[in-house]
Tab-separated table of C-alpha atoms in Angstrom:
chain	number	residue	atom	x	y	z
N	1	UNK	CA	90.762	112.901	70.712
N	2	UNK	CA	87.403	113.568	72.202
N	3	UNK	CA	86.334	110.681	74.727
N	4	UNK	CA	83.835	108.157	73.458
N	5	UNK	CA	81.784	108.861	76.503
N	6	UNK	CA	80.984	111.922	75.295
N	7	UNK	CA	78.893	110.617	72.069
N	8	UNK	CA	75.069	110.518	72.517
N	9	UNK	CA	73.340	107.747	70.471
N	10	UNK	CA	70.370	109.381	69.352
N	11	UNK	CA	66.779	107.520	69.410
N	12	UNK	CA	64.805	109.443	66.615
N	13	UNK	CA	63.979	106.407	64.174
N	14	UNK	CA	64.536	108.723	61.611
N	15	UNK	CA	68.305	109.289	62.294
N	16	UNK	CA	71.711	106.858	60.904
N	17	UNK	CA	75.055	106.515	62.033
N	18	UNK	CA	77.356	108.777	60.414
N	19	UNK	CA	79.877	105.823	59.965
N	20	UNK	CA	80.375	102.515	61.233
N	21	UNK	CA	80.610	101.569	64.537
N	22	UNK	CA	84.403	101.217	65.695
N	23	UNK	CA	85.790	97.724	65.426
N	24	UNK	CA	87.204	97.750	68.921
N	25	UNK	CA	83.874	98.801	70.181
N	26	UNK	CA	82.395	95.995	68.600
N	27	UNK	CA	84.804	93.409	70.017
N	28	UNK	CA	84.391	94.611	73.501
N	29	UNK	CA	80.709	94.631	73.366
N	30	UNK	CA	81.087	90.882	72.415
N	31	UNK	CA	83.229	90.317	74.725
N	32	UNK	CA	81.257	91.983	77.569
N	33	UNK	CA	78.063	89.922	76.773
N	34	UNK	CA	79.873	86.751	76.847
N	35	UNK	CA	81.176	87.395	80.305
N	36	UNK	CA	77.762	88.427	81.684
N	37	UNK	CA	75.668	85.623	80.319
N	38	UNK	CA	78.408	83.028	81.522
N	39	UNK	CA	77.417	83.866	85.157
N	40	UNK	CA	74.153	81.837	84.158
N	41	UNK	CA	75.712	78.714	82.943
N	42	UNK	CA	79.046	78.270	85.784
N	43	UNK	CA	76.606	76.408	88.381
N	44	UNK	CA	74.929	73.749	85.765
N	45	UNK	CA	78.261	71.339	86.454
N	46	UNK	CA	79.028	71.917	89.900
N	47	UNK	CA	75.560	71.132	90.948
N	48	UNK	CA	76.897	68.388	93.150
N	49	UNK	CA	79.855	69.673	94.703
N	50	UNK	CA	77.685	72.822	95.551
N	51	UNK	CA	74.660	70.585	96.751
N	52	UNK	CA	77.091	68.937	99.358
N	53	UNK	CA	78.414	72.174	100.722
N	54	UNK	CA	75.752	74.181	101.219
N	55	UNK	CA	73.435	70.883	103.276
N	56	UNK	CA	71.038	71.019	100.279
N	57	UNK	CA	68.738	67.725	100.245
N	58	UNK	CA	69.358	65.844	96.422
N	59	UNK	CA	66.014	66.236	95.363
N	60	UNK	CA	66.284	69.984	95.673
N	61	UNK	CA	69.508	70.137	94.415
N	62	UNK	CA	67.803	71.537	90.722
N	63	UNK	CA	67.090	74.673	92.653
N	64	UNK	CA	70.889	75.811	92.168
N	65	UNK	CA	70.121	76.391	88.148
N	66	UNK	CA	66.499	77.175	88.360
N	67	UNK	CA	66.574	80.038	90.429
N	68	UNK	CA	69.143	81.488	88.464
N	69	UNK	CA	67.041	80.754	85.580
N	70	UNK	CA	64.257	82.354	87.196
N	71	UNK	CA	65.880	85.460	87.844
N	72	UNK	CA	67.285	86.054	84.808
N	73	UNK	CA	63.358	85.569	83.009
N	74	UNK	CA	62.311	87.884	85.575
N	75	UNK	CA	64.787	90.162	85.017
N	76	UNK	CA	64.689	89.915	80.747
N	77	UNK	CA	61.048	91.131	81.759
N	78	UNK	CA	60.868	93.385	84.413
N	79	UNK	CA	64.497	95.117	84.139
N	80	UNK	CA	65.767	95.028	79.999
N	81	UNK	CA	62.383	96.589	78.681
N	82	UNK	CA	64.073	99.931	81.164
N	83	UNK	CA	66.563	100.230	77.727
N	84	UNK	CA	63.836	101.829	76.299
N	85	UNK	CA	63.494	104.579	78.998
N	86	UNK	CA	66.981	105.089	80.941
N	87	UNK	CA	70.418	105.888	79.672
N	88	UNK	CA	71.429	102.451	78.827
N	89	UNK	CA	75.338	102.853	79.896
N	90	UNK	CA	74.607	103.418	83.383
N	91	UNK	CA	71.622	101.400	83.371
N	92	UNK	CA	74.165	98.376	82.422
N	93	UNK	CA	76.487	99.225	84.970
N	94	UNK	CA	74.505	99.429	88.018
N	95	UNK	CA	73.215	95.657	87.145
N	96	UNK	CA	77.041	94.723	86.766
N	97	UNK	CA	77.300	96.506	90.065
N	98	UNK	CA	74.822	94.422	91.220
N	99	UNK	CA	75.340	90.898	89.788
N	100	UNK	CA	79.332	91.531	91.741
N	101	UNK	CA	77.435	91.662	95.027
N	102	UNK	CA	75.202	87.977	93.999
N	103	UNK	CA	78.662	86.441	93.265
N	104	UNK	CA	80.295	87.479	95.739
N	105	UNK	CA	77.699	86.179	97.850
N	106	UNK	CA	77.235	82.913	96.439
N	107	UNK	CA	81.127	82.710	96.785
N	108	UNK	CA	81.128	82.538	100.678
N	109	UNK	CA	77.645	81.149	101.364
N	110	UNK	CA	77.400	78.844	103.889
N	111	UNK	CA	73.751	77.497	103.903
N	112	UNK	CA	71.111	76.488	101.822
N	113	UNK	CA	69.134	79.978	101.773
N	114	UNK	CA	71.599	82.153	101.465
N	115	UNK	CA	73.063	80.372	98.413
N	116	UNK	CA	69.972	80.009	96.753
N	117	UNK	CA	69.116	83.921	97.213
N	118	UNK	CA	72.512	84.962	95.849
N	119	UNK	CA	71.618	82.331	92.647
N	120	UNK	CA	68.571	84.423	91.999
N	121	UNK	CA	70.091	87.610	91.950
N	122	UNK	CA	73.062	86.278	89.777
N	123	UNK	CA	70.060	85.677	87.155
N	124	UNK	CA	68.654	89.168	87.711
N	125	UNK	CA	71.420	91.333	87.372
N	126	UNK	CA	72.943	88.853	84.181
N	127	UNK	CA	69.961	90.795	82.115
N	128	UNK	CA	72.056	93.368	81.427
N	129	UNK	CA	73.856	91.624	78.409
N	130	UNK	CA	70.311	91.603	77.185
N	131	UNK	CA	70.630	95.580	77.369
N	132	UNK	CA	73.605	95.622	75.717
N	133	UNK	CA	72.445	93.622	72.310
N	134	UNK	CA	69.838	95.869	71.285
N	135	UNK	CA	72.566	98.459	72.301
N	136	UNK	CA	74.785	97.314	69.465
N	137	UNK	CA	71.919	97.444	67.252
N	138	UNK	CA	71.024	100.832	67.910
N	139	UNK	CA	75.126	101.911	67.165
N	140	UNK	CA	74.474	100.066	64.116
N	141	UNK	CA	73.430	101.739	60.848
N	142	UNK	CA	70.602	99.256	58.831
N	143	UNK	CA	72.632	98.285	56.266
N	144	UNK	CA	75.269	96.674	58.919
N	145	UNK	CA	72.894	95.709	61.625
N	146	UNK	CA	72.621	92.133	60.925
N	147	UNK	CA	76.328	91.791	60.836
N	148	UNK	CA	76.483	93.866	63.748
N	149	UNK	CA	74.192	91.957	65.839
N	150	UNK	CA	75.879	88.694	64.619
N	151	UNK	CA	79.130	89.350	65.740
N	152	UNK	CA	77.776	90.888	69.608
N	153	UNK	CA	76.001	87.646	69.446
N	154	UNK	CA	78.954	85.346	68.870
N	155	UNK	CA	80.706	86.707	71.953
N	156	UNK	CA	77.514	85.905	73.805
N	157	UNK	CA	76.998	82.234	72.073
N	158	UNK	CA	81.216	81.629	73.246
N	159	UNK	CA	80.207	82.829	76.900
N	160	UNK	CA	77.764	80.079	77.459
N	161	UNK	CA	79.504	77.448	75.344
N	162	UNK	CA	82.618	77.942	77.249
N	163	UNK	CA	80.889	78.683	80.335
N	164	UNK	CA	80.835	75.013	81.576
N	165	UNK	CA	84.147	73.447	80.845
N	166	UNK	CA	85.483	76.526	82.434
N	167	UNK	CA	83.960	76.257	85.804
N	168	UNK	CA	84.754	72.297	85.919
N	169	UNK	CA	88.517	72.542	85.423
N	170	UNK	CA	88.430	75.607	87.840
N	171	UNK	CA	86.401	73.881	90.312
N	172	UNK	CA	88.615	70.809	90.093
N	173	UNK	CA	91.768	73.052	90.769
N	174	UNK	CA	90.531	75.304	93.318
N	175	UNK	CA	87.373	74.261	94.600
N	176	UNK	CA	83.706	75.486	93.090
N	177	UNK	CA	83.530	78.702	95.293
N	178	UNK	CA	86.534	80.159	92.780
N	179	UNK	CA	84.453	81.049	89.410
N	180	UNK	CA	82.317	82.622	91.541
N	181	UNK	CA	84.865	85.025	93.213
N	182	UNK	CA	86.777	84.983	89.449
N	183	UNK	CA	83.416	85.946	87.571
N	184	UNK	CA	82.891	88.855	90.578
N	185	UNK	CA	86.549	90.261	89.763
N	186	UNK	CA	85.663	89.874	85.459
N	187	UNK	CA	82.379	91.616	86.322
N	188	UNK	CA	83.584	94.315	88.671
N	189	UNK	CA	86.153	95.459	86.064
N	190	UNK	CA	83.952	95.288	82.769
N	191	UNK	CA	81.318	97.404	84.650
N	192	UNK	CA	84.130	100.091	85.747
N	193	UNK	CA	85.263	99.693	82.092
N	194	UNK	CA	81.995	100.156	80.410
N	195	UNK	CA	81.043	102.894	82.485
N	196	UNK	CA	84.078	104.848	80.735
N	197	UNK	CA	84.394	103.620	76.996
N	198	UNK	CA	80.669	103.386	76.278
N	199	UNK	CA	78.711	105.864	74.327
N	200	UNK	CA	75.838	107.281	76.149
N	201	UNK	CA	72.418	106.583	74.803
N	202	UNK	CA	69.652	108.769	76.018
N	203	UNK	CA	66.406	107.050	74.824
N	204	UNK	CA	63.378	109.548	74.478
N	205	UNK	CA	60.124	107.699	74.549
N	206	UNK	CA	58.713	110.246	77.445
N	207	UNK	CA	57.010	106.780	79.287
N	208	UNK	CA	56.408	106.026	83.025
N	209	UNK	CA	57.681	102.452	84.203
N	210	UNK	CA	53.814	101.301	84.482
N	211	UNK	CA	53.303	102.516	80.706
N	212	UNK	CA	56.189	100.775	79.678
N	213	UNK	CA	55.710	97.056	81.426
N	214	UNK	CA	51.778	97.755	80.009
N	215	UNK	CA	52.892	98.429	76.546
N	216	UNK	CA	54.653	95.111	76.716
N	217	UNK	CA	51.172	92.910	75.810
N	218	UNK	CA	50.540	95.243	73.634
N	219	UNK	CA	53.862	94.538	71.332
N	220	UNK	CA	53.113	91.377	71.778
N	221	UNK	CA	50.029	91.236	70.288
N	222	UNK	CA	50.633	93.357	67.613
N	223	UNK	CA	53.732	92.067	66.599
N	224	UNK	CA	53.626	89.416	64.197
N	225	UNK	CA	57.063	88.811	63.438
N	226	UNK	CA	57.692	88.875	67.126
N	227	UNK	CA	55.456	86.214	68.020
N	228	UNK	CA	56.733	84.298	64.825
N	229	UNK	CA	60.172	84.209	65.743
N	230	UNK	CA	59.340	83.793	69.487
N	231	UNK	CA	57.761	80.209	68.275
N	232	UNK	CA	60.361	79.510	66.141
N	233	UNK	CA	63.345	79.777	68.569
N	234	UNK	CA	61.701	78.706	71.910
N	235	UNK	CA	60.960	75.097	69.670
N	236	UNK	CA	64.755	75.100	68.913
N	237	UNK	CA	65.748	76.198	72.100
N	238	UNK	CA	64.153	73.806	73.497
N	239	UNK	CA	66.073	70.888	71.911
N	240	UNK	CA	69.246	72.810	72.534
N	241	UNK	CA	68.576	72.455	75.732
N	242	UNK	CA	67.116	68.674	75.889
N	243	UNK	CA	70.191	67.509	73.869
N	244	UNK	CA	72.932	69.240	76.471
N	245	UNK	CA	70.598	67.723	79.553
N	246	UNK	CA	71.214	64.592	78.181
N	247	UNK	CA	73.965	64.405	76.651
N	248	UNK	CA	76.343	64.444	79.160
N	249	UNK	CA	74.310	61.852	81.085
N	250	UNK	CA	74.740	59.583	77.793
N	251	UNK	CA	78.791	60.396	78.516
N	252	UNK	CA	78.527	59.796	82.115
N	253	UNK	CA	76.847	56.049	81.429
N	254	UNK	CA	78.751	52.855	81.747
N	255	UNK	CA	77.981	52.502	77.844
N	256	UNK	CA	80.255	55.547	77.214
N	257	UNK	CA	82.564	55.972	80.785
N	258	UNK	CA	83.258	59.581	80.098
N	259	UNK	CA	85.337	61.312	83.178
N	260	UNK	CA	83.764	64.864	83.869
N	261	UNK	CA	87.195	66.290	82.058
N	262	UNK	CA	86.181	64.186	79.211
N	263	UNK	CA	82.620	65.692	79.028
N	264	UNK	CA	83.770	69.091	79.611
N	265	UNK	CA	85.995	68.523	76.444
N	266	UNK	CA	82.919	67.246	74.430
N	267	UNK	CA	81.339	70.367	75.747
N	268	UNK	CA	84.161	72.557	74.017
N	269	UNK	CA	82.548	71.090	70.427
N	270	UNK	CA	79.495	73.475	70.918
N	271	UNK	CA	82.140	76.902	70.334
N	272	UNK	CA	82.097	76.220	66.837
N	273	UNK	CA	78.246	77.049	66.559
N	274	UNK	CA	79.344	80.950	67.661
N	275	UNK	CA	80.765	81.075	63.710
N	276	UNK	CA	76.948	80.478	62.867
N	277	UNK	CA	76.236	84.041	64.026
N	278	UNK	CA	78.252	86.743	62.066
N	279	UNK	CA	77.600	84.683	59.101
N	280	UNK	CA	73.849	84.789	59.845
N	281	UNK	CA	73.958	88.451	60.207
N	282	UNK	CA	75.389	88.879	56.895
N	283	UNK	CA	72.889	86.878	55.225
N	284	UNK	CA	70.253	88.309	56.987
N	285	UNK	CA	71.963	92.077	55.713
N	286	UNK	CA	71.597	90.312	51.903
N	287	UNK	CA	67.902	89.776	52.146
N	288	UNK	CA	68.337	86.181	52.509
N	289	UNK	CA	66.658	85.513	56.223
N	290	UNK	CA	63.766	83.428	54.869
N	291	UNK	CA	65.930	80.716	53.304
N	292	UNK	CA	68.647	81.492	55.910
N	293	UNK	CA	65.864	80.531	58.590
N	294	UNK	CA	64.580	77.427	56.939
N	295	UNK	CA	68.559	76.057	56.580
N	296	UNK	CA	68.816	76.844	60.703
N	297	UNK	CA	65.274	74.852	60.957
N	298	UNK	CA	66.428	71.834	59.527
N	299	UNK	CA	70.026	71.840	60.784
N	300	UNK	CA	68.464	71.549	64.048
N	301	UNK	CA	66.060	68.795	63.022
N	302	UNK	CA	69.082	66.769	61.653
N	303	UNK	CA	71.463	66.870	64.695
N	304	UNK	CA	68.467	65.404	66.535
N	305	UNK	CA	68.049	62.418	64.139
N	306	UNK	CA	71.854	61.732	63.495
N	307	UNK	CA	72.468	60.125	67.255
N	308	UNK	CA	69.282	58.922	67.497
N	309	UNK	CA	70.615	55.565	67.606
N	310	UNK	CA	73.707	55.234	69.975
N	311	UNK	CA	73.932	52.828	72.085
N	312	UNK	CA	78.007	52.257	72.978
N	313	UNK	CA	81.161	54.000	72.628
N	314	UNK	CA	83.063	53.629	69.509
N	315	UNK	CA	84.855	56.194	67.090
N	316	UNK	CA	81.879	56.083	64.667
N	317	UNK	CA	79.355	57.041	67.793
N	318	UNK	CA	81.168	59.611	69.145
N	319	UNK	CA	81.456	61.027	65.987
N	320	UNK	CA	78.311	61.326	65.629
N	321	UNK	CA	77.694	63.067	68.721
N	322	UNK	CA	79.969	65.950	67.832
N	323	UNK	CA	78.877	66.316	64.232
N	324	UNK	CA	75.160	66.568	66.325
N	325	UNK	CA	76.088	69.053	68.895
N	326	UNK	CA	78.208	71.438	66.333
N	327	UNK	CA	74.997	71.112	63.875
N	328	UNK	CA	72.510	71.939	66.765
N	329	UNK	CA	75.184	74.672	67.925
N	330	UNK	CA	75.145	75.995	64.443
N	331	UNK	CA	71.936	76.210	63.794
N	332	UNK	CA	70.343	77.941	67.296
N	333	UNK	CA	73.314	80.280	66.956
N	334	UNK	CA	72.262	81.317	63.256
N	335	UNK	CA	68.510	81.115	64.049
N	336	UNK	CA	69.282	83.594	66.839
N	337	UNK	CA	70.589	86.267	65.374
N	338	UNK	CA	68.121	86.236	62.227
N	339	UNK	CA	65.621	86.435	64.765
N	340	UNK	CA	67.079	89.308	66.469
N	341	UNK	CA	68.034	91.341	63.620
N	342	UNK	CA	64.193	91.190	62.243
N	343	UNK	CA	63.132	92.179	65.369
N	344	UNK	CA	65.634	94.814	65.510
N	345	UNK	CA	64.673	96.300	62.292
N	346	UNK	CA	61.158	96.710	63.227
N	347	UNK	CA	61.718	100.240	65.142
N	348	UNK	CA	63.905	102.280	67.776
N	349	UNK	CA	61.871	103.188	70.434
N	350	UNK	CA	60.484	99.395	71.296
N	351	UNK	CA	64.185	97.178	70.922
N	352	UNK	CA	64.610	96.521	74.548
N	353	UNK	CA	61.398	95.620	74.780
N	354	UNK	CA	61.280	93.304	71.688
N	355	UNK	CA	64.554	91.780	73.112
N	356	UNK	CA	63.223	91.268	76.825
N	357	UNK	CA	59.974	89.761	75.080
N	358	UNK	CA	61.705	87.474	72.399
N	359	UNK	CA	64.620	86.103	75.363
N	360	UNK	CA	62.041	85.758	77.746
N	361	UNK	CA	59.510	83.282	75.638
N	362	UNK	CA	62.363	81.389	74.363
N	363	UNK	CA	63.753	80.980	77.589
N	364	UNK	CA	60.773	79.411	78.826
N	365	UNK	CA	61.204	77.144	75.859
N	366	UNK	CA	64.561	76.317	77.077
N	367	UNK	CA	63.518	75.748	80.622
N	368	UNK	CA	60.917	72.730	79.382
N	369	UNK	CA	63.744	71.282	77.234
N	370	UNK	CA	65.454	70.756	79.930
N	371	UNK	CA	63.204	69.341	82.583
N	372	UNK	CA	61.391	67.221	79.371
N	373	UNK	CA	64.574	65.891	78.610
N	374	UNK	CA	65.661	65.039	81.776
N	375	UNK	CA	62.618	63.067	82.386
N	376	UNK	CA	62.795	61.435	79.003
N	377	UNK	CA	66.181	59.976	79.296
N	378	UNK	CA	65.330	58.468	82.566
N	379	UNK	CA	61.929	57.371	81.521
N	380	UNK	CA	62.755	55.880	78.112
N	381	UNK	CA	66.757	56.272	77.577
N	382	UNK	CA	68.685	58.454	74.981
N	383	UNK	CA	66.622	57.330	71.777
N	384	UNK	CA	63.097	58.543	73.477
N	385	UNK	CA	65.217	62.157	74.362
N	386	UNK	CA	66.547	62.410	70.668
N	387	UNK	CA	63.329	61.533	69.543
N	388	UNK	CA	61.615	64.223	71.499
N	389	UNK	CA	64.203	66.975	70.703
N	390	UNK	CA	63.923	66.552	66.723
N	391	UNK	CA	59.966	66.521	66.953
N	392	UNK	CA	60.704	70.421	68.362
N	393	UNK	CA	62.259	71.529	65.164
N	394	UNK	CA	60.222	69.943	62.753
N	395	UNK	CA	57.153	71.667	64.712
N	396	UNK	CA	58.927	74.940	64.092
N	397	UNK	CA	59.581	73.815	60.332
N	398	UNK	CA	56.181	73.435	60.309
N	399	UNK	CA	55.146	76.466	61.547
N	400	UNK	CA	57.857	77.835	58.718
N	401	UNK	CA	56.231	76.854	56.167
N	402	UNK	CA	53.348	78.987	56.785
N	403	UNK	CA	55.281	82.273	56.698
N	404	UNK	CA	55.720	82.783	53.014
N	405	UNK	CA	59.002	84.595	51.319
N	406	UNK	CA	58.891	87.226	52.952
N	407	UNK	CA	61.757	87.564	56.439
């Protein structure tokens, strides 16, 4: 049987798949993007225990998960648009390569600085599940790329959903240094791996790195749909974001008494949303994105408004809170992967681009959700954050109903 390595993905937009893309293929490429993009989330619950070890001052404790956050919007920009210019297989491997060395430097840091600098590169190199994505898409023929990108996507979505419970029981057992050495070991091997079992893709677009990182602001403002769907998912990333800020501080309050196990279970309710995404894909594959889009809109909106009033721990109230979080869950998983699979569909030789573009505004989004809902829970309490996070998603049904029928 002739290795897989051997297989060159063409570019030409012109070209298809001569059959599907293996199912095995498609489950590792899941399950390779949900181990990178983990490496972003592991430090978001440990913030304290890392704070104290490294002599880090409380009020610039936040640096541990923005710089990471940094880095990886730095790296969706400057380092995923290369997809478009270098063979993607060992372009993805020498960021795994790279992201080993962050964590295994943030594993033995012993000050502040050094810490800090490992926590930006852990951002930069976790880009490359961002390569791999429009990677998938590119294996996939147009009839299957929505499902395609769905299912890639739902091994990403489990990655950061299970992200967080993961490194709080494993911090609890072995200290917080071990997800860091674990994730260097996962990352190590899946690069080693990838490097073998991946097809090589050899992308032809002929363009310098300045002409590429130019032609950015050009796609974006020539690309409609990109801009579109930008909006739409930075507004509901955004909430996303606000609602797990706050949510666990709403656990962690006298009025609810939640241990950190306990919130790391509650966390565990956000997995369902990955079912959002192959389902997505297929509907998007139908022709049904518009009304697809519009359903993800408004799911968002209503987990937002359904906790709005909680004030104490009962059955009823914590209920409510995980019928919220799998809603929201559900619908910025869905929302997702429509969004990716029209940008997908608009042409070959731009995806990595498109992708580093789309992650990169929406990420932003993200970013302000967080630090607006952070402020808003300890400025005005839990109603004033809900409040504030279902305002996002009816702004971005409102920009929805400008678009028209048409995906």
């Amino acid at each position: 049987m002739t290795s897989t390595t051997n297989v060159k993905v063409s570019s030409n937009p012109g070209s298809r798949n001569e059959k599907e893309i293996p199912g095995w293929l498609l489950l590792f490429l899941a399950a390779a993007c949900g181990i990178i993009v983990a490496n972003l989330y592991y430090a978001q619950p440990l913030v304290e225990p890392i704070r104290q070890a490294i002599g880090l001052s409380a009020g610039s404790a936040g640096l541990i998960v923005t710089l990471t956050q940094i880095g990886y919007a730095a790296g969706l920009l400057l380092l995923v648009p290369l997809g478009d210019i270098l063979e993607n297989r060992k372009l993805v491997s020498v960021l795994l390569l790279f992201t080993v060395a962050a964590l295994a430097l943030s594993a033995v840091a012993g000050s502040a600085p050094l810490f800090l600098l490992a926590a930006l590169l852990i951002g930069l190199g976790s880009v490359a599940a961002q390569i791999l994505v429009p990677y998938a898409s590119h294996l996939a023929s147009e009839e299957s790329r929505g499902r395609v990108v769905g299912n890639v996507m739902s091994g990403l979505l489990l990655g950061i959903m299970l992200a967080r419970p993961l490194s709080s029981l494993l911090a609890g057992w072995f200290g917080w240094r071990s997800i860091f050495f674990v994730s260097a070991g996962l990352i190590l091997l899946l690069a080693l791996v990838l490097l073998r079992a991946l097809p090589k893709r050899h992308p032809q677009s002929g363009m310098t790195y300045p002409q590429l990182l130019g032609s950015m602001r050009r796609l974006l403002t020539s690309t409609p749909i990109l801009r579109r769907r930008a909006v739409y998912h930075a507004l509901l990333f955004a909430s996303f974001s606000l609602f797990w800020t706050t949510a666990p501080l709403l656990l962690a309050s006298p009025a609810f008494g939640f241990s950190q196990t306990g919130i790391a279970i509650f966390a565990l309710v956000g997995v369902a949303g990955a079912a959002a995404a192959p389902v997505a894909g297929r509907l998007a594959d139908r022709g049904w994105s518009y009304v697809a889009t519009g359903l993800a809109l408004a799911l968002v909106a209503a987990s937002a408004f359904l906790p709005m009033f909680v004030h104490h721990r009962s059955i009823f109230t914590v209920g409510l809170l995980v019928t919220a979080a799998v809603l929201l869950d559900l619908g910025v998983s869905a929302n997702l992967v429509l969004s990716q699979r029209a940008i997908f569909s608009l042409g070959v030789e731009a995806r990595s681009r498109l992708n580093g573009l789309f992650m990169a505004i929406f990420f932003v989004g993200g970013a302000a959700g967080s630090a607006v809902g952070g402020w808003a829970f300890a400025s005005g309490g839990w109603q004033v954050a809900m409040m504030i996070g279902a305002a996002l998603p009816l702004l971005a049904l409102a920009y929805f109903a400008t678009e028209g029928s048409n995906p």
